[in-house]
């Protein structure tokens, strides 16, 4: 209708014209957006070059490669695109046994294909415009290959191998963890997943991993006794730790029943956390990667892992209360934002949970700190193949414990650990 009349009919004509205009606008926008999307889509892949994406000893369960693709876009332009390929290829016998028992690739694919995808829908539902805390999965082959977006191509990087998180990195990490845990709790409330579909955390019942940790701990005891002097020798002699005792301790930890549980990341070591930085090299964004060991349990297990295996020990001790407060406020605020209807934990609940699993925190710190702090030099102190072939009787160079800074770093926590648990 091209003419606007008066009265009832005229008003009706105006409405019809506006509706027609509105429909046309939507069609035009749809066409523009589709053309734009197609314009930057890949038309042809010319060359694919593959290179290692992680350094030696940073991944034991898979081969991770960075794929550089030289492509032609639909608009005719040449471009370079990057992807990450993960192949299930454990590089040790112990790694293969672990894969056979826990099927970590299946877990990771299910996390990307269901849990993380549902989290993204949840963010859209509540108009949360923050960047995702994870990367996107592009494709997978069940259950041996995963293709992921390359975060490094977007400006994200892991921290230096020997670098422990300062206050800025640490606070950003526990804040992100609080948000991640809140998202999983809302999905659980909506019955997106059932907790029983996830296996318990591997550390509680994997005898081989416990034995490997015990070998490292016994080497630490031997090195301390050899080089640290009488005070420390008396502490070493208080320790009574056999495979049976350690297994019992982990079994006891695995049976703890805390009131608030979430879908945990499961492997919050610093190699699985990436940051983007501003012009002044301050962290401004964070990504969590590697969801192969996700499990249902206390959020304090993930939090312990971050506090003892990622955060600088001096920062952890001096700012511990701030870390707990930051995590708790993040968790509860996001539970509120996403309209969680259940009970939320108090700050005291989180602190008590951390205490309940403190054995695990100290255990990881004492065993892992030297290998993280000396990432570039550990091969002269530790021979993994000899350790595995001799059951830990050989393969350790105890000169490691002559390093005064190492004594200053782990000594106070070692003393607390022994006096608290033995």
GROMACS .gro file of C-alpha atoms in nm:
model
  422
    1UNK     CA    1   0.000   0.000   0.000
    2UNK     CA    2   0.150   0.332  -0.105
    3UNK     CA    3  -0.114   0.572   0.025
    4UNK     CA    4  -0.189   0.647   0.389
    5UNK     CA    5  -0.557   0.698   0.459
    6UNK     CA    6  -0.737   0.855   0.757
    7UNK     CA    7  -0.906   0.690   1.051
    8UNK     CA    8  -0.895   0.320   1.130
    9UNK     CA    9  -0.795   0.212   0.779
   10UNK     CA   10  -0.518   0.470   0.760
   11UNK     CA   11  -0.360   0.358   1.083
   12UNK     CA   12  -0.373  -0.001   0.964
   13UNK     CA   13  -0.198   0.096   0.640
   14UNK     CA   14   0.084   0.271   0.828
   15UNK     CA   15   0.139  -0.037   1.046
   16UNK     CA   16   0.155  -0.264   0.743
   17UNK     CA   17   0.415  -0.044   0.576
   18UNK     CA   18   0.631  -0.041   0.889
   19UNK     CA   19   0.612  -0.418   0.920
   20UNK     CA   20   0.715  -0.455   0.558
   21UNK     CA   21   1.008  -0.221   0.616
   22UNK     CA   22   1.107  -0.414   0.929
   23UNK     CA   23   1.102  -0.747   0.744
   24UNK     CA   24   1.314  -0.599   0.466
   25UNK     CA   25   1.568  -0.467   0.716
   26UNK     CA   26   1.604  -0.810   0.876
   27UNK     CA   27   1.649  -0.975   0.537
   28UNK     CA   28   1.911  -0.721   0.436
   29UNK     CA   29   2.098  -0.766   0.763
   30UNK     CA   30   2.082  -1.142   0.728
   31UNK     CA   31   2.229  -1.118   0.379
   32UNK     CA   32   2.505  -0.880   0.490
   33UNK     CA   33   2.606  -1.099   0.785
   34UNK     CA   34   2.606  -1.418   0.582
   35UNK     CA   35   2.813  -1.259   0.307
   36UNK     CA   36   3.060  -1.124   0.560
   37UNK     CA   37   3.094  -1.464   0.726
   38UNK     CA   38   3.147  -1.640   0.395
   39UNK     CA   39   3.393  -1.375   0.279
   40UNK     CA   40   3.637  -1.468   0.558
   41UNK     CA   41   3.571  -1.841   0.545
   42UNK     CA   42   3.845  -2.074   0.426
   43UNK     CA   43   3.801  -2.182   0.065
   44UNK     CA   44   4.116  -2.392   0.026
   45UNK     CA   45   4.405  -2.512   0.244
   46UNK     CA   46   4.731  -2.485   0.050
   47UNK     CA   47   4.993  -2.598   0.304
   48UNK     CA   48   4.987  -2.747   0.656
   49UNK     CA   49   5.301  -2.734   0.868
   50UNK     CA   50   5.319  -2.903   1.207
   51UNK     CA   51   5.548  -2.824   1.501
   52UNK     CA   52   5.554  -2.923   1.868
   53UNK     CA   53   5.321  -2.703   2.072
   54UNK     CA   54   5.459  -2.791   2.415
   55UNK     CA   55   5.807  -2.862   2.537
   56UNK     CA   56   5.944  -3.195   2.649
   57UNK     CA   57   5.803  -3.322   2.981
   58UNK     CA   58   5.508  -3.079   2.969
   59UNK     CA   59   5.261  -3.342   2.849
   60UNK     CA   60   5.272  -3.714   2.929
   61UNK     CA   61   4.942  -3.836   2.787
   62UNK     CA   62   4.935  -3.691   2.436
   63UNK     CA   63   5.130  -3.536   2.153
   64UNK     CA   64   5.033  -3.171   2.113
   65UNK     CA   65   5.113  -3.003   1.781
   66UNK     CA   66   5.066  -2.654   1.645
   67UNK     CA   67   4.930  -2.657   1.289
   68UNK     CA   68   5.010  -2.360   1.068
   69UNK     CA   69   4.776  -2.345   0.771
   70UNK     CA   70   4.836  -2.134   0.461
   71UNK     CA   71   4.488  -2.085   0.315
   72UNK     CA   72   4.285  -1.905   0.050
   73UNK     CA   73   3.975  -1.726   0.178
   74UNK     CA   74   3.652  -1.702  -0.016
   75UNK     CA   75   3.733  -1.338  -0.090
   76UNK     CA   76   4.043  -1.458  -0.275
   77UNK     CA   77   4.301  -1.340  -0.023
   78UNK     CA   78   4.584  -1.550   0.117
   79UNK     CA   79   4.590  -1.589   0.496
   80UNK     CA   80   4.753  -1.788   0.774
   81UNK     CA   81   4.549  -1.976   1.032
   82UNK     CA   82   4.662  -2.174   1.337
   83UNK     CA   83   4.514  -2.476   1.513
   84UNK     CA   84   4.618  -2.708   1.796
   85UNK     CA   85   4.608  -3.085   1.745
   86UNK     CA   86   4.611  -3.326   2.040
   87UNK     CA   87   4.677  -3.692   1.969
   88UNK     CA   88   4.636  -3.962   2.234
   89UNK     CA   89   4.995  -4.086   2.243
   90UNK     CA   90   5.124  -4.148   2.596
   91UNK     CA   91   5.504  -4.141   2.598
   92UNK     CA   92   5.560  -4.376   2.895
   93UNK     CA   93   5.432  -4.718   3.000
   94UNK     CA   94   5.279  -4.556   3.307
   95UNK     CA   95   5.109  -4.301   3.083
   96UNK     CA   96   4.960  -4.575   2.865
   97UNK     CA   97   4.830  -4.759   3.172
   98UNK     CA   98   4.676  -4.434   3.294
   99UNK     CA   99   4.503  -4.379   2.959
  100UNK     CA  100   4.371  -4.736   2.961
  101UNK     CA  101   4.223  -4.691   3.309
  102UNK     CA  102   4.087  -4.336   3.298
  103UNK     CA  103   4.023  -4.270   2.926
  104UNK     CA  104   4.117  -3.900   2.961
  105UNK     CA  105   4.056  -3.821   2.593
  106UNK     CA  106   3.693  -3.928   2.623
  107UNK     CA  107   3.660  -3.706   2.931
  108UNK     CA  108   3.809  -3.404   2.754
  109UNK     CA  109   3.597  -3.447   2.443
  110UNK     CA  110   3.282  -3.477   2.653
  111UNK     CA  111   3.382  -3.165   2.846
  112UNK     CA  112   3.422  -2.962   2.525
  113UNK     CA  113   3.127  -3.115   2.343
  114UNK     CA  114   2.876  -3.088   2.627
  115UNK     CA  115   2.984  -2.907   2.946
  116UNK     CA  116   3.180  -2.615   2.799
  117UNK     CA  117   2.932  -2.573   2.516
  118UNK     CA  118   2.647  -2.552   2.769
  119UNK     CA  119   2.850  -2.303   2.972
  120UNK     CA  120   2.873  -2.083   2.664
  121UNK     CA  121   2.494  -2.096   2.625
  122UNK     CA  122   2.461  -2.003   2.992
  123UNK     CA  123   2.686  -1.699   2.944
  124UNK     CA  124   2.472  -1.588   2.649
  125UNK     CA  125   2.152  -1.639   2.846
  126UNK     CA  126   2.267  -1.402   3.119
  127UNK     CA  127   2.439  -1.163   2.875
  128UNK     CA  128   2.780  -1.220   3.027
  129UNK     CA  129   3.009  -1.054   2.773
  130UNK     CA  130   3.339  -1.160   2.931
  131UNK     CA  131   3.570  -1.369   2.717
  132UNK     CA  132   3.538  -1.747   2.758
  133UNK     CA  133   3.760  -1.908   3.020
  134UNK     CA  134   3.847  -2.186   2.774
  135UNK     CA  135   3.920  -2.230   2.406
  136UNK     CA  136   3.680  -2.379   2.155
  137UNK     CA  137   3.703  -2.730   2.016
  138UNK     CA  138   3.696  -2.733   1.633
  139UNK     CA  139   3.670  -3.106   1.570
  140UNK     CA  140   3.740  -3.444   1.727
  141UNK     CA  141   3.787  -3.808   1.628
  142UNK     CA  142   3.655  -4.039   1.902
  143UNK     CA  143   3.849  -4.077   2.121
  144UNK     CA  144   4.198  -4.012   2.001
  145UNK     CA  145   4.224  -3.672   1.830
  146UNK     CA  146   4.109  -3.323   1.924
  147UNK     CA  147   4.146  -3.009   1.712
  148UNK     CA  148   4.130  -2.685   1.911
  149UNK     CA  149   4.163  -2.317   1.839
  150UNK     CA  150   4.517  -2.192   1.897
  151UNK     CA  151   4.517  -1.955   2.192
  152UNK     CA  152   4.873  -1.845   2.124
  153UNK     CA  153   4.754  -1.701   1.792
  154UNK     CA  154   4.514  -1.489   1.999
  155UNK     CA  155   4.792  -1.358   2.222
  156UNK     CA  156   4.771  -1.604   2.514
  157UNK     CA  157   5.083  -1.768   2.655
  158UNK     CA  158   5.189  -1.990   2.940
  159UNK     CA  159   5.409  -1.836   3.206
  160UNK     CA  160   5.782  -1.908   3.200
  161UNK     CA  161   5.862  -2.264   3.303
  162UNK     CA  162   6.035  -2.163   3.626
  163UNK     CA  163   5.800  -1.877   3.712
  164UNK     CA  164   5.552  -1.912   3.998
  165UNK     CA  165   5.250  -1.685   3.999
  166UNK     CA  166   5.286  -1.346   4.162
  167UNK     CA  167   4.989  -1.180   4.331
  168UNK     CA  168   4.833  -1.051   4.007
  169UNK     CA  169   4.852  -1.387   3.828
  170UNK     CA  170   4.736  -1.573   4.137
  171UNK     CA  171   4.433  -1.355   4.210
  172UNK     CA  172   4.325  -1.363   3.846
  173UNK     CA  173   4.349  -1.743   3.851
  174UNK     CA  174   4.146  -1.803   4.168
  175UNK     CA  175   3.885  -1.549   4.052
  176UNK     CA  176   3.853  -1.736   3.721
  177UNK     CA  177   3.831  -2.066   3.908
  178UNK     CA  178   3.545  -1.930   4.118
  179UNK     CA  179   3.353  -1.837   3.803
  180UNK     CA  180   3.426  -2.173   3.639
  181UNK     CA  181   3.306  -2.364   3.946
  182UNK     CA  182   2.991  -2.150   3.963
  183UNK     CA  183   2.910  -2.232   3.600
  184UNK     CA  184   2.946  -2.606   3.665
  185UNK     CA  185   2.720  -2.583   3.970
  186UNK     CA  186   2.443  -2.414   3.773
  187UNK     CA  187   2.469  -2.678   3.499
  188UNK     CA  188   2.443  -2.948   3.764
  189UNK     CA  189   2.131  -2.782   3.909
  190UNK     CA  190   1.979  -2.779   3.559
  191UNK     CA  191   2.059  -3.150   3.520
  192UNK     CA  192   2.290  -3.088   3.223
  193UNK     CA  193   2.518  -3.353   3.371
  194UNK     CA  194   2.501  -3.611   3.646
  195UNK     CA  195   2.787  -3.620   3.894
  196UNK     CA  196   2.806  -3.999   3.879
  197UNK     CA  197   2.910  -3.987   3.512
  198UNK     CA  198   3.252  -3.855   3.619
  199UNK     CA  199   3.509  -4.079   3.782
  200UNK     CA  200   3.664  -3.979   4.118
  201UNK     CA  201   3.986  -3.785   4.103
  202UNK     CA  202   4.266  -4.012   3.983
  203UNK     CA  203   4.503  -3.915   4.267
  204UNK     CA  204   4.283  -4.084   4.526
  205UNK     CA  205   4.312  -4.436   4.390
  206UNK     CA  206   4.584  -4.452   4.123
  207UNK     CA  207   4.852  -4.665   4.288
  208UNK     CA  208   5.115  -4.600   4.021
  209UNK     CA  209   5.089  -4.224   4.052
  210UNK     CA  210   5.104  -4.253   4.429
  211UNK     CA  211   5.415  -4.470   4.406
  212UNK     CA  212   5.582  -4.221   4.173
  213UNK     CA  213   5.502  -3.941   4.420
  214UNK     CA  214   5.636  -4.151   4.706
  215UNK     CA  215   5.966  -4.205   4.522
  216UNK     CA  216   6.002  -3.828   4.479
  217UNK     CA  217   5.918  -3.771   4.845
  218UNK     CA  218   6.168  -4.032   4.964
  219UNK     CA  219   6.434  -3.869   4.747
  220UNK     CA  220   6.349  -3.537   4.912
  221UNK     CA  221   6.390  -3.693   5.255
  222UNK     CA  222   6.726  -3.840   5.157
  223UNK     CA  223   6.849  -3.510   5.011
  224UNK     CA  224   6.739  -3.311   5.317
  225UNK     CA  225   6.903  -3.556   5.556
  226UNK     CA  226   7.223  -3.548   5.356
  227UNK     CA  227   7.262  -3.171   5.316
  228UNK     CA  228   7.042  -2.967   5.553
  229UNK     CA  229   7.190  -3.039   5.895
  230UNK     CA  230   7.080  -3.185   6.234
  231UNK     CA  231   6.757  -2.989   6.280
  232UNK     CA  232   6.621  -3.119   5.953
  233UNK     CA  233   6.751  -3.470   6.010
  234UNK     CA  234   6.536  -3.495   6.323
  235UNK     CA  235   6.232  -3.392   6.118
  236UNK     CA  236   6.310  -3.650   5.849
  237UNK     CA  237   6.331  -3.921   6.112
  238UNK     CA  238   5.979  -3.841   6.231
  239UNK     CA  239   5.836  -3.932   5.892
  240UNK     CA  240   5.677  -4.274   5.860
  241UNK     CA  241   5.559  -4.310   5.502
  242UNK     CA  242   5.519  -4.647   5.331
  243UNK     CA  243   5.316  -4.725   5.017
  244UNK     CA  244   5.041  -4.865   5.239
  245UNK     CA  245   5.030  -4.557   5.461
  246UNK     CA  246   5.023  -4.323   5.162
  247UNK     CA  247   4.752  -4.524   4.989
  248UNK     CA  248   4.545  -4.519   5.307
  249UNK     CA  249   4.588  -4.145   5.340
  250UNK     CA  250   4.470  -4.082   4.985
  251UNK     CA  251   4.181  -4.324   5.030
  252UNK     CA  252   4.078  -4.128   5.340
  253UNK     CA  253   4.094  -3.800   5.145
  254UNK     CA  254   3.886  -3.950   4.865
  255UNK     CA  255   3.614  -4.053   5.109
  256UNK     CA  256   3.572  -3.709   5.266
  257UNK     CA  257   3.217  -3.583   5.230
  258UNK     CA  258   3.201  -3.204   5.209
  259UNK     CA  259   2.873  -3.021   5.169
  260UNK     CA  260   2.947  -2.821   4.852
  261UNK     CA  261   3.090  -2.995   4.544
  262UNK     CA  262   3.142  -2.892   4.182
  263UNK     CA  263   3.272  -3.028   3.855
  264UNK     CA  264   3.644  -2.966   3.907
  265UNK     CA  265   3.898  -2.892   3.635
  266UNK     CA  266   4.116  -3.165   3.785
  267UNK     CA  267   4.463  -3.055   3.673
  268UNK     CA  268   4.517  -2.693   3.774
  269UNK     CA  269   4.891  -2.686   3.726
  270UNK     CA  270   5.046  -2.377   3.575
  271UNK     CA  271   5.104  -2.543   3.238
  272UNK     CA  272   4.726  -2.558   3.197
  273UNK     CA  273   4.669  -2.187   3.253
  274UNK     CA  274   4.737  -1.924   2.986
  275UNK     CA  275   4.739  -1.545   3.010
  276UNK     CA  276   4.713  -1.246   2.780
  277UNK     CA  277   4.906  -0.934   2.884
  278UNK     CA  278   4.873  -0.559   2.842
  279UNK     CA  279   5.146  -0.322   2.723
  280UNK     CA  280   5.299  -0.324   3.072
  281UNK     CA  281   5.311  -0.706   3.084
  282UNK     CA  282   5.031  -0.728   3.339
  283UNK     CA  283   4.785  -1.017   3.298
  284UNK     CA  284   4.450  -0.901   3.165
  285UNK     CA  285   4.283  -1.224   3.046
  286UNK     CA  286   4.306  -1.590   3.140
  287UNK     CA  287   4.227  -1.926   2.982
  288UNK     CA  288   4.204  -2.272   3.138
  289UNK     CA  289   4.310  -2.559   2.912
  290UNK     CA  290   4.339  -2.939   2.926
  291UNK     CA  291   4.016  -3.086   3.069
  292UNK     CA  292   4.130  -3.449   3.056
  293UNK     CA  293   4.114  -3.509   3.431
  294UNK     CA  294   3.787  -3.336   3.519
  295UNK     CA  295   3.599  -3.493   3.809
  296UNK     CA  296   3.319  -3.419   4.052
  297UNK     CA  297   3.432  -3.321   4.401
  298UNK     CA  298   3.530  -3.043   4.637
  299UNK     CA  299   3.630  -2.713   4.475
  300UNK     CA  300   3.907  -2.701   4.737
  301UNK     CA  301   4.092  -2.973   4.544
  302UNK     CA  302   4.133  -2.743   4.244
  303UNK     CA  303   4.205  -2.451   4.476
  304UNK     CA  304   4.472  -2.645   4.666
  305UNK     CA  305   4.636  -2.735   4.337
  306UNK     CA  306   4.658  -2.370   4.235
  307UNK     CA  307   4.776  -2.245   4.573
  308UNK     CA  308   5.053  -2.503   4.614
  309UNK     CA  309   5.161  -2.577   4.256
  310UNK     CA  310   5.113  -2.240   4.084
  311UNK     CA  311   5.141  -1.953   4.334
  312UNK     CA  312   5.481  -1.842   4.461
  313UNK     CA  313   5.519  -1.987   4.815
  314UNK     CA  314   5.598  -1.650   4.973
  315UNK     CA  315   5.293  -1.492   4.806
  316UNK     CA  316   5.079  -1.788   4.913
  317UNK     CA  317   5.178  -1.751   5.279
  318UNK     CA  318   5.156  -1.374   5.304
  319UNK     CA  319   4.835  -1.332   5.101
  320UNK     CA  320   4.655  -1.658   5.178
  321UNK     CA  321   4.347  -1.489   5.331
  322UNK     CA  322   4.315  -1.260   5.030
  323UNK     CA  323   4.324  -1.558   4.793
  324UNK     CA  324   4.051  -1.735   4.989
  325UNK     CA  325   3.836  -1.422   5.002
  326UNK     CA  326   3.882  -1.356   4.629
  327UNK     CA  327   3.787  -1.711   4.534
  328UNK     CA  328   3.484  -1.716   4.764
  329UNK     CA  329   3.353  -1.379   4.645
  330UNK     CA  330   3.393  -1.482   4.281
  331UNK     CA  331   3.217  -1.815   4.334
  332UNK     CA  332   2.922  -1.666   4.523
  333UNK     CA  333   2.879  -1.360   4.302
  334UNK     CA  334   2.862  -1.571   3.987
  335UNK     CA  335   2.624  -1.819   4.152
  336UNK     CA  336   2.399  -1.519   4.213
  337UNK     CA  337   2.443  -1.381   3.861
  338UNK     CA  338   2.346  -1.716   3.705
  339UNK     CA  339   2.048  -1.755   3.944
  340UNK     CA  340   2.169  -2.061   4.133
  341UNK     CA  341   1.894  -2.168   4.373
  342UNK     CA  342   2.087  -2.394   4.608
  343UNK     CA  343   2.292  -2.321   4.918
  344UNK     CA  344   2.621  -2.139   4.875
  345UNK     CA  345   2.930  -2.214   5.087
  346UNK     CA  346   3.051  -1.960   5.340
  347UNK     CA  347   3.407  -1.834   5.345
  348UNK     CA  348   3.458  -2.049   5.655
  349UNK     CA  349   3.341  -2.354   5.455
  350UNK     CA  350   3.607  -2.287   5.192
  351UNK     CA  351   3.881  -2.238   5.452
  352UNK     CA  352   3.777  -2.557   5.631
  353UNK     CA  353   3.775  -2.742   5.301
  354UNK     CA  354   4.127  -2.623   5.226
  355UNK     CA  355   4.235  -2.748   5.567
  356UNK     CA  356   4.063  -3.083   5.508
  357UNK     CA  357   4.276  -3.137   5.196
  358UNK     CA  358   4.591  -2.963   5.321
  359UNK     CA  359   4.788  -3.290   5.324
  360UNK     CA  360   4.746  -3.298   4.947
  361UNK     CA  361   4.857  -2.936   4.906
  362UNK     CA  362   5.177  -2.981   5.105
  363UNK     CA  363   5.245  -3.315   4.936
  364UNK     CA  364   5.222  -3.166   4.587
  365UNK     CA  365   5.430  -2.863   4.680
  366UNK     CA  366   5.717  -3.058   4.838
  367UNK     CA  367   5.729  -3.307   4.549
  368UNK     CA  368   5.675  -3.071   4.255
  369UNK     CA  369   5.834  -2.740   4.354
  370UNK     CA  370   6.195  -2.835   4.264
  371UNK     CA  371   6.101  -2.965   3.918
  372UNK     CA  372   5.901  -2.649   3.843
  373UNK     CA  373   6.155  -2.403   3.981
  374UNK     CA  374   6.441  -2.578   3.799
  375UNK     CA  375   6.256  -2.665   3.480
  376UNK     CA  376   6.557  -2.598   3.254
  377UNK     CA  377   6.804  -2.786   3.476
  378UNK     CA  378   6.611  -3.082   3.611
  379UNK     CA  379   6.764  -3.329   3.368
  380UNK     CA  380   7.094  -3.303   3.554
  381UNK     CA  381   6.920  -3.381   3.884
  382UNK     CA  382   6.655  -3.633   3.779
  383UNK     CA  383   6.676  -3.925   3.533
  384UNK     CA  384   6.314  -4.036   3.487
  385UNK     CA  385   6.397  -4.355   3.297
  386UNK     CA  386   6.645  -4.470   3.561
  387UNK     CA  387   6.401  -4.386   3.841
  388UNK     CA  388   6.127  -4.593   3.679
  389UNK     CA  389   6.353  -4.887   3.597
  390UNK     CA  390   6.503  -4.903   3.949
  391UNK     CA  391   6.191  -4.821   4.148
  392UNK     CA  392   6.347  -4.497   4.267
  393UNK     CA  393   6.669  -4.656   4.395
  394UNK     CA  394   6.869  -4.467   4.132
  395UNK     CA  395   6.816  -4.161   3.918
  396UNK     CA  396   6.821  -3.880   4.177
  397UNK     CA  397   7.115  -3.642   4.215
  398UNK     CA  398   7.102  -3.525   4.578
  399UNK     CA  399   7.326  -3.226   4.503
  400UNK     CA  400   6.992  -3.060   4.427
  401UNK     CA  401   6.946  -3.013   4.801
  402UNK     CA  402   7.270  -2.818   4.835
  403UNK     CA  403   7.089  -2.521   4.679
  404UNK     CA  404   7.028  -2.276   4.963
  405UNK     CA  405   6.733  -2.105   4.794
  406UNK     CA  406   6.558  -2.441   4.759
  407UNK     CA  407   6.595  -2.496   5.133
  408UNK     CA  408   6.453  -2.149   5.199
  409UNK     CA  409   6.162  -2.217   4.964
  410UNK     CA  410   6.039  -2.560   5.072
  411UNK     CA  411   6.192  -2.582   5.420
  412UNK     CA  412   5.916  -2.396   5.612
  413UNK     CA  413   5.638  -2.593   5.443
  414UNK     CA  414   5.826  -2.920   5.494
  415UNK     CA  415   5.853  -2.846   5.866
  416UNK     CA  416   5.481  -2.767   5.893
  417UNK     CA  417   5.392  -3.079   5.693
  418UNK     CA  418   5.597  -3.314   5.912
  419UNK     CA  419   5.480  -3.165   6.242
  420UNK     CA  420   5.119  -3.165   6.127
  421UNK     CA  421   5.088  -3.513   5.982
  422UNK     CA  422   5.354  -3.732   6.152
   0.00000   0.00000   0.00000
